[in-house]
mmCIF file with all atom_site columns, C-alpha atoms in Angstrom:
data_model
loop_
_atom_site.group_PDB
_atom_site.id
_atom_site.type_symbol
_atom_site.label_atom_id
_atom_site.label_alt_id
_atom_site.label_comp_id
_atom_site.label_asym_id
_atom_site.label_entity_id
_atom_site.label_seq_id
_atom_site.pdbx_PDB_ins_code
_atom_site.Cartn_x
_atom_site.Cartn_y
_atom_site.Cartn_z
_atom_site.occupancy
_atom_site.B_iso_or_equiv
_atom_site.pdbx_formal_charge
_atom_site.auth_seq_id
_atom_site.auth_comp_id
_atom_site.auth_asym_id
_atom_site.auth_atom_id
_atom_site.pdbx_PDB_model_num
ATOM 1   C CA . UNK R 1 1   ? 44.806 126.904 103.320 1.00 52.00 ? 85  UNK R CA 1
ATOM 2   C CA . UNK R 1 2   ? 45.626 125.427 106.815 1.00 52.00 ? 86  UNK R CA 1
ATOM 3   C CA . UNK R 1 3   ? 41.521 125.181 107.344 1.00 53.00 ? 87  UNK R CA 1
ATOM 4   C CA . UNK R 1 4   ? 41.292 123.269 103.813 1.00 51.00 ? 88  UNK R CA 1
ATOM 5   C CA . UNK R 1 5   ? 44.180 120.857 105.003 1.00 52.00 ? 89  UNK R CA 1
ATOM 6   C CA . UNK R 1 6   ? 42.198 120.228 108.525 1.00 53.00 ? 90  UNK R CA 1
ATOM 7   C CA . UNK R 1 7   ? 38.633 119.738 107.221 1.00 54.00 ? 91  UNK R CA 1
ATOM 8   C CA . UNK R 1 8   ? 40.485 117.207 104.542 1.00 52.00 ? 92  UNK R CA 1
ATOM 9   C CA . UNK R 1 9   ? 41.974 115.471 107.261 1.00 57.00 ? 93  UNK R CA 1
ATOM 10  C CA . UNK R 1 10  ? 38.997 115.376 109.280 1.00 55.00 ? 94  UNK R CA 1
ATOM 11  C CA . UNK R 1 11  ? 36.442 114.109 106.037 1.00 52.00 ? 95  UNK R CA 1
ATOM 12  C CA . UNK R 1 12  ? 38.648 111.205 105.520 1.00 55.00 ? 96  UNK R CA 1
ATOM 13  C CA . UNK R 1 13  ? 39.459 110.263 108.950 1.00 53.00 ? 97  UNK R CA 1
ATOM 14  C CA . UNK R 1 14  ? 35.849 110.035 109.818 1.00 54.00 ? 98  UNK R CA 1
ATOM 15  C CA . UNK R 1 15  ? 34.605 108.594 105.995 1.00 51.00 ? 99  UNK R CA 1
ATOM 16  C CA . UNK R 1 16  ? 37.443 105.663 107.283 1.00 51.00 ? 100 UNK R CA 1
ATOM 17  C CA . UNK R 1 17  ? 35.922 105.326 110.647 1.00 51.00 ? 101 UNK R CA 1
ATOM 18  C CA . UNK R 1 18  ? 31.976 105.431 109.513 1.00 53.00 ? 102 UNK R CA 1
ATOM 19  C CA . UNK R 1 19  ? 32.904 101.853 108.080 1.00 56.00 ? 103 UNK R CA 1
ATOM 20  C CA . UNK R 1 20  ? 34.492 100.123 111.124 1.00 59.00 ? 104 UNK R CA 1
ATOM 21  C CA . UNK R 1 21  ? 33.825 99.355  114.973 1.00 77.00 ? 105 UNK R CA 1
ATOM 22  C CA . UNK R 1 22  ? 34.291 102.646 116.665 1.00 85.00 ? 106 UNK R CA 1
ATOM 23  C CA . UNK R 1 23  ? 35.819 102.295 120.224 1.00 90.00 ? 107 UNK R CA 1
ATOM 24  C CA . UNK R 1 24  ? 35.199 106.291 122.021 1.00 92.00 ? 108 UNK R CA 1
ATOM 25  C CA . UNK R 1 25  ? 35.988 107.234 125.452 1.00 96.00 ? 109 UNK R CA 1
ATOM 26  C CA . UNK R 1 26  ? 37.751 110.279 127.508 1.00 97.00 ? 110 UNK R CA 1
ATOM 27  C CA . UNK R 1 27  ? 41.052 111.178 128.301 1.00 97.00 ? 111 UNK R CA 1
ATOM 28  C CA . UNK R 1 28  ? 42.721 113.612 130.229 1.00 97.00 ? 112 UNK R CA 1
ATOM 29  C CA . UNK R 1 29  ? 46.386 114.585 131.700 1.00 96.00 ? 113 UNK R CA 1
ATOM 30  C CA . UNK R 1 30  ? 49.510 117.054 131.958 1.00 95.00 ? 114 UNK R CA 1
ATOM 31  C CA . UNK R 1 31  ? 51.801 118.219 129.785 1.00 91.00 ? 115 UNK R CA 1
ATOM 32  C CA . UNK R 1 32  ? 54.811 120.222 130.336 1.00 87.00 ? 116 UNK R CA 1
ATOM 33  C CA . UNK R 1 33  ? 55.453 122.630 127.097 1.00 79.00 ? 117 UNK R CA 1
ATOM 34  C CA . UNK R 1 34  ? 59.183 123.559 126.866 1.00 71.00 ? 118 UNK R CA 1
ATOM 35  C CA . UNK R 1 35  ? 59.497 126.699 124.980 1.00 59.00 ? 119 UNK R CA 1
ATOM 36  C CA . UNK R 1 36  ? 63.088 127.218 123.885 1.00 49.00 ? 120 UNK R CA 1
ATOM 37  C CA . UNK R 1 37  ? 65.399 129.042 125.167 1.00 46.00 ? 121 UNK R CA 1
ATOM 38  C CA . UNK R 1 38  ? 66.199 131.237 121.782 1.00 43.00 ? 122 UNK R CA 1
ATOM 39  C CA . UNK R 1 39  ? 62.473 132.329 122.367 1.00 45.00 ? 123 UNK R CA 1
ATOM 40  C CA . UNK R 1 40  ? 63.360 136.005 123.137 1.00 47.00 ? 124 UNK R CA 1
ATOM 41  C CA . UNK R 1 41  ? 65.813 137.869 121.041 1.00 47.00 ? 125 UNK R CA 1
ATOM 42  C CA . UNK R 1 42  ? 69.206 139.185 122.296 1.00 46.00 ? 126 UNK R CA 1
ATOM 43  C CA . UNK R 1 43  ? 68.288 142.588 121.466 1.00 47.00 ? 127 UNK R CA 1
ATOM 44  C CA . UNK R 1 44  ? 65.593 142.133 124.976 1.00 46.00 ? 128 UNK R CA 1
ATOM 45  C CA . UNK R 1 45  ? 68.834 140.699 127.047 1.00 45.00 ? 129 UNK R CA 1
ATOM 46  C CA . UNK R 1 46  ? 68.193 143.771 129.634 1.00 45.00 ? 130 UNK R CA 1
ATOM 47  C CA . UNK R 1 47  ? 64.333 142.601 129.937 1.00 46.00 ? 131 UNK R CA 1
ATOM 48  C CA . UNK R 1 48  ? 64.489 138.392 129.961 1.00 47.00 ? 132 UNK R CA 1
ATOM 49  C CA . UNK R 1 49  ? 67.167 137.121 132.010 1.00 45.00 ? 133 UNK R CA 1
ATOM 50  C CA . UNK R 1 50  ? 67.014 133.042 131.519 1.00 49.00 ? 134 UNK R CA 1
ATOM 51  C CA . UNK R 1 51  ? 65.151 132.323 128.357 1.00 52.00 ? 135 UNK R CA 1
ATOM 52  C CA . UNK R 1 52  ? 61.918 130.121 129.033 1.00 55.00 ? 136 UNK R CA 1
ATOM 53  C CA . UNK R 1 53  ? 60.976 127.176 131.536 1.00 61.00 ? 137 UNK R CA 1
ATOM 54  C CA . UNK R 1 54  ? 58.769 124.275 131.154 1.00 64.00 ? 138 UNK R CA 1
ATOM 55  C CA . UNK R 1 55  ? 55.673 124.359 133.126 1.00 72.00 ? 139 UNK R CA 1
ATOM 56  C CA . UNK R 1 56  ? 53.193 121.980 133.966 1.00 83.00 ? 140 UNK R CA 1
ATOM 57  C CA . UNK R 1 57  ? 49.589 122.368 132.140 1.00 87.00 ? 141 UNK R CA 1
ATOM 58  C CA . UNK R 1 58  ? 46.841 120.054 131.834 1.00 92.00 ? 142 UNK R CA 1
ATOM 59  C CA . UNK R 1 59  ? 44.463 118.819 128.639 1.00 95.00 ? 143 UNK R CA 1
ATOM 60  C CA . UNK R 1 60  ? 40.607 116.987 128.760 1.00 97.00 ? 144 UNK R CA 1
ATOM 61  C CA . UNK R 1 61  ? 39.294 115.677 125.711 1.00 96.00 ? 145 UNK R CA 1
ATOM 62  C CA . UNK R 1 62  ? 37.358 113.306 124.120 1.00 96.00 ? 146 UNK R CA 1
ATOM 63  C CA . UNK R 1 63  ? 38.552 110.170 121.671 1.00 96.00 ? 147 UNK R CA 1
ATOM 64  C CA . UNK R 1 64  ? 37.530 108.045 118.725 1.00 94.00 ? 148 UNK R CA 1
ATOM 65  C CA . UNK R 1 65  ? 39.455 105.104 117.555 1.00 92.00 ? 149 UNK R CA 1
ATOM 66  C CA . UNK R 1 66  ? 38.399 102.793 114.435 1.00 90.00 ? 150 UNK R CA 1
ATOM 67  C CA . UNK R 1 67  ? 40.345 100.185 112.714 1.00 86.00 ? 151 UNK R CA 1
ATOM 68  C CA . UNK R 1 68  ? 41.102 101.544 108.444 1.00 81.00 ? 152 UNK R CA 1
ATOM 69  C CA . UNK R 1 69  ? 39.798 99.140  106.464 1.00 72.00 ? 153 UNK R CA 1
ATOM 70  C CA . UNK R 1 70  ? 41.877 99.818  103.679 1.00 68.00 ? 154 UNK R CA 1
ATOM 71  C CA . UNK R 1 71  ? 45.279 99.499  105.511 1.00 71.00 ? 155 UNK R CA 1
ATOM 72  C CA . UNK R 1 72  ? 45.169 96.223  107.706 1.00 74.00 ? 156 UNK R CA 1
ATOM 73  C CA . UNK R 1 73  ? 45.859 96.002  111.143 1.00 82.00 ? 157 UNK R CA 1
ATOM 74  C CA . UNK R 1 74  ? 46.439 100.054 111.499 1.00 92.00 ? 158 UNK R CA 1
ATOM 75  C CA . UNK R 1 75  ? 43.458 102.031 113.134 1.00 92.00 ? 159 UNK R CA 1
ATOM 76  C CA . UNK R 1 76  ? 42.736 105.526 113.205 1.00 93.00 ? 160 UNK R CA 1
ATOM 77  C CA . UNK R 1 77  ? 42.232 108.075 116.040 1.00 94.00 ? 161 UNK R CA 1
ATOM 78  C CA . UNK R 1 78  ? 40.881 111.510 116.065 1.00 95.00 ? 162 UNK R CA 1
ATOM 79  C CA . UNK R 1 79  ? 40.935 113.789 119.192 1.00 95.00 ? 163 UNK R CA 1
ATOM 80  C CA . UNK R 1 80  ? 39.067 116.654 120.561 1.00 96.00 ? 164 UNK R CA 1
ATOM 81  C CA . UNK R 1 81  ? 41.293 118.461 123.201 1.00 96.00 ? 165 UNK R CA 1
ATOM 82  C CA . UNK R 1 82  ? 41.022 121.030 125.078 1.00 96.00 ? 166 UNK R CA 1
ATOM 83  C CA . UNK R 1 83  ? 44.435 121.933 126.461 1.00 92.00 ? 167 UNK R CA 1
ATOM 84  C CA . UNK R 1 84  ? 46.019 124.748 128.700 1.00 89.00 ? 168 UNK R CA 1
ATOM 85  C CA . UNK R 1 85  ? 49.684 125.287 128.047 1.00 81.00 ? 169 UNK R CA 1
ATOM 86  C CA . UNK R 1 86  ? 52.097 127.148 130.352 1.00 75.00 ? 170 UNK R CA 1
ATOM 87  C CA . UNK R 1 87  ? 55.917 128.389 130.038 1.00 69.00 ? 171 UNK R CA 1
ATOM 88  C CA . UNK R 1 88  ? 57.487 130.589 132.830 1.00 66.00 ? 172 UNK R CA 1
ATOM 89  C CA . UNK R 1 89  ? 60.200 133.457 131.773 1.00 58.00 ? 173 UNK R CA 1
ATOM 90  C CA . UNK R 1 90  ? 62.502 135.171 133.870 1.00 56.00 ? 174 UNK R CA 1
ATOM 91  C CA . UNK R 1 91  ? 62.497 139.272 134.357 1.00 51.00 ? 175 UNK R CA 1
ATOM 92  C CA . UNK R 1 92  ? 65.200 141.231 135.815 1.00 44.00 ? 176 UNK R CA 1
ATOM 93  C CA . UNK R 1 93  ? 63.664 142.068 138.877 1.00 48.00 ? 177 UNK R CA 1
ATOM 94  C CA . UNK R 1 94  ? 60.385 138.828 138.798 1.00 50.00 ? 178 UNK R CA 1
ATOM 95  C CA . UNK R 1 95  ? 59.301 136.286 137.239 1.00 50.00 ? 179 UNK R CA 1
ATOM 96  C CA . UNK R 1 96  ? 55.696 135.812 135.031 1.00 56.00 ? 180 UNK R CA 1
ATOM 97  C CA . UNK R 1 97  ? 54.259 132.697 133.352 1.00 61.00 ? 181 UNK R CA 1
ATOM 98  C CA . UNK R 1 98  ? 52.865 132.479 129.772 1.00 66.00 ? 182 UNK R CA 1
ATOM 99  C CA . UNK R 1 99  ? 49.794 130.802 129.123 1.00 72.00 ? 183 UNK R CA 1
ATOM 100 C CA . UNK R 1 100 ? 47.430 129.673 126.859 1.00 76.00 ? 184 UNK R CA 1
ATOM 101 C CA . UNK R 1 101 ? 44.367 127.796 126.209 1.00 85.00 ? 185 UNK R CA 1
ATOM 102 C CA . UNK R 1 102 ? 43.445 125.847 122.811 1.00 87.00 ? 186 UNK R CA 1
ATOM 103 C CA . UNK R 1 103 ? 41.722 123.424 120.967 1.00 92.00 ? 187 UNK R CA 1
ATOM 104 C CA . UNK R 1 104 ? 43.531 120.451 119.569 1.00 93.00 ? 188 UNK R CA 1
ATOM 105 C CA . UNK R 1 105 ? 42.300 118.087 116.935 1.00 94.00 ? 189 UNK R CA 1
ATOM 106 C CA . UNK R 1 106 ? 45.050 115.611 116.489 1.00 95.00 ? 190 UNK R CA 1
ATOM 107 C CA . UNK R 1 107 ? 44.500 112.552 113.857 1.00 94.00 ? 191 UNK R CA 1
ATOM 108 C CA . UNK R 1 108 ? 46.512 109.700 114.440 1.00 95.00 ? 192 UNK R CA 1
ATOM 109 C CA . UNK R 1 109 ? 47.317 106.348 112.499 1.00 94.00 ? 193 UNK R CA 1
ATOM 110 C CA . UNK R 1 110 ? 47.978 103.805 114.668 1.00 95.00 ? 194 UNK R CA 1
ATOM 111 C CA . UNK R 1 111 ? 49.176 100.409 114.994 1.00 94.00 ? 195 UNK R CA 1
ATOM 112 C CA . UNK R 1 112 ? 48.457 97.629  118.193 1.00 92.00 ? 196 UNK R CA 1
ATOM 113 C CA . UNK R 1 113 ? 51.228 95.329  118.883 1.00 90.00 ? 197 UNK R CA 1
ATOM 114 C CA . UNK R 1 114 ? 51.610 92.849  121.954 1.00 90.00 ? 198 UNK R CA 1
ATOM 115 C CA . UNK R 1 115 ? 47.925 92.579  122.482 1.00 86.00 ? 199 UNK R CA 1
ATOM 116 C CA . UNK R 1 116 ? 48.194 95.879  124.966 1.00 92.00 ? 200 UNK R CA 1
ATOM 117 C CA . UNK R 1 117 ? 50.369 97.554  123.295 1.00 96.00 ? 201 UNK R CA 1
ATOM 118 C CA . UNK R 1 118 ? 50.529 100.505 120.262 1.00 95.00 ? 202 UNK R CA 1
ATOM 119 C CA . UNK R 1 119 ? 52.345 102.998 118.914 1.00 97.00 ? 203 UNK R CA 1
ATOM 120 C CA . UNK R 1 120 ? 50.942 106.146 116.650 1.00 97.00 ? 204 UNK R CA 1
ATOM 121 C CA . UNK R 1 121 ? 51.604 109.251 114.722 1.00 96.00 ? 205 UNK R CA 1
ATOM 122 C CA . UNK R 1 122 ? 49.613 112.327 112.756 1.00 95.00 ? 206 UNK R CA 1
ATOM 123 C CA . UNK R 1 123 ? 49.173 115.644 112.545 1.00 94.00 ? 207 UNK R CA 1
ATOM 124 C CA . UNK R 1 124 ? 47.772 118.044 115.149 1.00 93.00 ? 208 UNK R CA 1
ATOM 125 C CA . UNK R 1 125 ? 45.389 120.624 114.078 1.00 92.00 ? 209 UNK R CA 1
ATOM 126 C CA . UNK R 1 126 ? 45.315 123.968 116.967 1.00 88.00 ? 210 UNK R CA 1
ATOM 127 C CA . UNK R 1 127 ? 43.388 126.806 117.628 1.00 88.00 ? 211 UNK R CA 1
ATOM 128 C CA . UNK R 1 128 ? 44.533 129.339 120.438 1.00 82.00 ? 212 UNK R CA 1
ATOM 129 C CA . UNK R 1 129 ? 41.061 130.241 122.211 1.00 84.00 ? 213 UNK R CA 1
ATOM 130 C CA . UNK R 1 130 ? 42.850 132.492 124.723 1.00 76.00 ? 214 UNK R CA 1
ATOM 131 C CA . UNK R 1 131 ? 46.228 133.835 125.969 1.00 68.00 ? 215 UNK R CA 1
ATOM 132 C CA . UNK R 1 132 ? 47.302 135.082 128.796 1.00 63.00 ? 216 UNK R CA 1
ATOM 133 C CA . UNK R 1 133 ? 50.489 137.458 128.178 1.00 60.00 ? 217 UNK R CA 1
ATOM 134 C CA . UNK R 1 134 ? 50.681 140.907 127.978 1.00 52.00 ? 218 UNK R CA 1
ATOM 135 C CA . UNK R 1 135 ? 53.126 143.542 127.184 1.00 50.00 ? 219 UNK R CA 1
ATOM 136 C CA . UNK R 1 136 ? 53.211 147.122 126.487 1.00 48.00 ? 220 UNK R CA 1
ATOM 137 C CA . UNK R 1 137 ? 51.058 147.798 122.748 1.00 49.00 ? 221 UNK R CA 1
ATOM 138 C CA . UNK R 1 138 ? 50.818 144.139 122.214 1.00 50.00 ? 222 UNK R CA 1
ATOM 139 C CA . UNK R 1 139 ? 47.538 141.871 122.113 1.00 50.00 ? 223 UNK R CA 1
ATOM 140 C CA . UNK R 1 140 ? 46.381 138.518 121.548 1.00 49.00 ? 224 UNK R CA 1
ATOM 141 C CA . UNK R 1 141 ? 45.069 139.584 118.181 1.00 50.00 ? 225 UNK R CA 1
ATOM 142 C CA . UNK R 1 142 ? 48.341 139.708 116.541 1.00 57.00 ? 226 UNK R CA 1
ATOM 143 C CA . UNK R 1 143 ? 48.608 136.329 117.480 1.00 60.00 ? 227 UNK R CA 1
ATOM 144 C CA . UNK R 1 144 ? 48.559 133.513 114.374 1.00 67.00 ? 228 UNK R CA 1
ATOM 145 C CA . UNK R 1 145 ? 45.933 131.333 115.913 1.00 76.00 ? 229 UNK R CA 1
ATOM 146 C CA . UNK R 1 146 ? 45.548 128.545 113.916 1.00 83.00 ? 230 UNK R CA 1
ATOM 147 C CA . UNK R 1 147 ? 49.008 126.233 113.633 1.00 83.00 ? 231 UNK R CA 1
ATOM 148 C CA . UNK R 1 148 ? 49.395 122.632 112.460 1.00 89.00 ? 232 UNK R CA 1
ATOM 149 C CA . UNK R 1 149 ? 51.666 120.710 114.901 1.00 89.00 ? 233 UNK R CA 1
ATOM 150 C CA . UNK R 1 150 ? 52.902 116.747 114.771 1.00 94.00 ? 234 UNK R CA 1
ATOM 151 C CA . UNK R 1 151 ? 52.594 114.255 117.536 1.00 95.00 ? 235 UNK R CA 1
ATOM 152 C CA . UNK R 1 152 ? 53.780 110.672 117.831 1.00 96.00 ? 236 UNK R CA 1
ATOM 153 C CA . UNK R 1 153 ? 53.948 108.402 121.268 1.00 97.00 ? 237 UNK R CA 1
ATOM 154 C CA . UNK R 1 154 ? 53.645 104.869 122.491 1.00 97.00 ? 238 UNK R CA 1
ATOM 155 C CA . UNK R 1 155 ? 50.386 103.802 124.769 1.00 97.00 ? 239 UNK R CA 1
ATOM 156 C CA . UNK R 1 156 ? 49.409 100.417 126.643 1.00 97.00 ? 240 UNK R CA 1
ATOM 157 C CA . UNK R 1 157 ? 45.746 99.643  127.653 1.00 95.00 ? 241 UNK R CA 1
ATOM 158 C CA . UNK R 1 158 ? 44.577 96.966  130.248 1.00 94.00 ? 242 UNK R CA 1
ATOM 159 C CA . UNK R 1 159 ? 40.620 96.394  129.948 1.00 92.00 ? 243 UNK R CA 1
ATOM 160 C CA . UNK R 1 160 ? 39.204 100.226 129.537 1.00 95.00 ? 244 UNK R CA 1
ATOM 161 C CA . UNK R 1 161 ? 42.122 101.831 130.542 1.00 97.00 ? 245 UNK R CA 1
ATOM 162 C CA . UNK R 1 162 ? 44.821 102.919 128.704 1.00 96.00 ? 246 UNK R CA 1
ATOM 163 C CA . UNK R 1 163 ? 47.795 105.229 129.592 1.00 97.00 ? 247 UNK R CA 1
ATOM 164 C CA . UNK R 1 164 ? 50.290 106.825 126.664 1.00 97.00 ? 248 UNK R CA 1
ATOM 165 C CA . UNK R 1 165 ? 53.172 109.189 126.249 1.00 97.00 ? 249 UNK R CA 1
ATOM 166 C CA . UNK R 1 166 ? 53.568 111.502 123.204 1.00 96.00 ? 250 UNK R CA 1
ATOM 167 C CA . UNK R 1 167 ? 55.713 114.231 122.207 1.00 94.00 ? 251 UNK R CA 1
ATOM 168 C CA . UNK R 1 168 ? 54.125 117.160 120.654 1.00 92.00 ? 252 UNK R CA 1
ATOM 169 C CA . UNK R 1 169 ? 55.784 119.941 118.116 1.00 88.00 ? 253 UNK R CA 1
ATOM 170 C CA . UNK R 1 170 ? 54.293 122.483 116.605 1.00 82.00 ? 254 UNK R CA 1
ATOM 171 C CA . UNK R 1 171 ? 55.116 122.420 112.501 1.00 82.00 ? 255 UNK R CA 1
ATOM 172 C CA . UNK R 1 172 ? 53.880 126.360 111.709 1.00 74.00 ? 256 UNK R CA 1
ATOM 173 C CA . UNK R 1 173 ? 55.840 129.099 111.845 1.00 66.00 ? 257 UNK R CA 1
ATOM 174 C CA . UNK R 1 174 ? 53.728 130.610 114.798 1.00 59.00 ? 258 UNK R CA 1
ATOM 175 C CA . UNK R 1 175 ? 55.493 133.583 117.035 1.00 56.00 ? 259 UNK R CA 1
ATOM 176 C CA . UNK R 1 176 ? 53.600 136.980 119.109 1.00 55.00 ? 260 UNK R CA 1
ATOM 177 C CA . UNK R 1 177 ? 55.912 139.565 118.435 1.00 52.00 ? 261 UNK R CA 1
ATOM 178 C CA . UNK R 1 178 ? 56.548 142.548 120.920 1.00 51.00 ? 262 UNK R CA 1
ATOM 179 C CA . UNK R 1 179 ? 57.317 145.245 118.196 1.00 48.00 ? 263 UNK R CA 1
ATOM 180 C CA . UNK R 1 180 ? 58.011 148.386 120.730 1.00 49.00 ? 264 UNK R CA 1
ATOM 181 C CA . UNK R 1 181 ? 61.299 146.216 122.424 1.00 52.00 ? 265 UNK R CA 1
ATOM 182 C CA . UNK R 1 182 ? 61.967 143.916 119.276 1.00 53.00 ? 266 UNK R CA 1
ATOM 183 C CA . UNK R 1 183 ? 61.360 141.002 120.774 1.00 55.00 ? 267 UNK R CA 1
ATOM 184 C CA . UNK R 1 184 ? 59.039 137.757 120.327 1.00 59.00 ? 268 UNK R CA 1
ATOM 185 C CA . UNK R 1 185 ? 57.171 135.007 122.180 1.00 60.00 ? 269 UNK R CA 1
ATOM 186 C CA . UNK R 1 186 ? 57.449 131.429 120.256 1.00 62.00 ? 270 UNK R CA 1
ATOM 187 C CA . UNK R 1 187 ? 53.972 129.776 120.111 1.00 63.00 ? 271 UNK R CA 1
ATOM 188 C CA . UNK R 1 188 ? 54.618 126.167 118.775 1.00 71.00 ? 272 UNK R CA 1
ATOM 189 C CA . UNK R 1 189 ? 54.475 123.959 121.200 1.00 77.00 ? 273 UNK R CA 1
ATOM 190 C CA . UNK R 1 190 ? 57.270 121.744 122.154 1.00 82.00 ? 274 UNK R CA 1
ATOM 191 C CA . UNK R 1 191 ? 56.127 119.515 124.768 1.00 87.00 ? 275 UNK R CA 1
ATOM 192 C CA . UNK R 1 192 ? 55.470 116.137 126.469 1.00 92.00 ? 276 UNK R CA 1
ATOM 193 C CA . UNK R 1 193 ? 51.929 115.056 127.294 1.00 94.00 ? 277 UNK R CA 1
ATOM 194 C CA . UNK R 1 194 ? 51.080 112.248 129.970 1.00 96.00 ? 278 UNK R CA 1
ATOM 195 C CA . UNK R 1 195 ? 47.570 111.081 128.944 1.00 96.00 ? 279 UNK R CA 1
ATOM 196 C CA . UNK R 1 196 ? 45.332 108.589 130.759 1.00 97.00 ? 280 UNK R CA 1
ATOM 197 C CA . UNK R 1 197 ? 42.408 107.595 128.725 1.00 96.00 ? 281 UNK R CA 1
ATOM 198 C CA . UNK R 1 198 ? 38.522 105.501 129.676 1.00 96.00 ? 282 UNK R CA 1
ATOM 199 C CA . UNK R 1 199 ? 37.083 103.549 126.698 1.00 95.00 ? 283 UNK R CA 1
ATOM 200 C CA . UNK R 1 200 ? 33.012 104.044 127.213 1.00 92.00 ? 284 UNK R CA 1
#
């Protein structure tokens, strides 16, 4: 069902852009993901000591933006990201860092105010291509991969440049659970992205 809702989203967002001026460019920049701190149940107390951190990660991507001709002065903006997200927890006796790597296909609507400036919101369609944490029986292939996550930020541009701020969080229900120790990992992302995008 989540596919259905994402190739939707993606057949009208471009149907809207193939009838308007399409601006297209790169972007890249950090984020720093911060995983709650109720990510671990109590019942693990003698394994995680802390609850999770916020790390720094980084995304690359490409961008599309279009004006909608049916809705005046708003413009669309689909996104093909590639992003690596990381979260540090706290053992007993170390430390380890969770991270992993996915593709994100947000679809924003838009709106440019001030001549420079605009502000946005849509959905975030995200597929986990790989993950880096291991423990005991578990594997990556009880993960949920696909999730559905909502963004929303404020952006200025000068010329070809343009630098924005968004906050990311991940809508789906989306955990790795460690069944042996009855405990789980919480994959929706919760974060803050720094993004600094060229118009080609």
């Amino acid at each position: 069902m989540k596919k259905v809702i994402l190739m939707f989203c993606l057949a009208v967002g471009f149907t809207q852009l193939s009838n308007a001026q399409i601006d297209f460019g790169l972007k890249a920049g950090v984020n720093y993901n911060n995983a709650g701190e109720d990510s671990f149940k109590e019942s693990s107390a003698d394994i995680i000591d802390g609850g999770a951190e916020a790390k720094t990660g980084y995304h690359v991507g490409l961008w599309f933006r279009g004006d909608i001709p049916v809705l005046g002065g708003l413009y669309l903006r689909p996104e093909i990201v590639y992003t690596q997200v990381k979260t540090e927890f706290e053992l007993l006796s170390d430390s380890d860092d969770y991270s992993f790597k996915k593709l994100d296909v947000p679809v924003l609507v838009g709106k440019k105010f001030l001549g420079f400036a605009n502000v946005f919101i849509g959905p975030s369609f995200q597929y986990i291509l790989d993950d880096e944490i291991s423990y005991k029986e578990f594997t990556s292939d009880e993960l949920d991969k696909f999730s559905v996550g909502l963004q929303m930020g404020v952006g200025v541009e000068f010329g070809n440049i343009g630098v924005d701020v968004r906050w990311e969080r991940g809508l789906t229900n989306n955990e790795a659970n460690f069944v042996t120790d009855n405990f789980t990992v919480d994959n929706r992302t919760n974060q803050i992205i720094f993004g600094l995008s060229l118009k080609l």
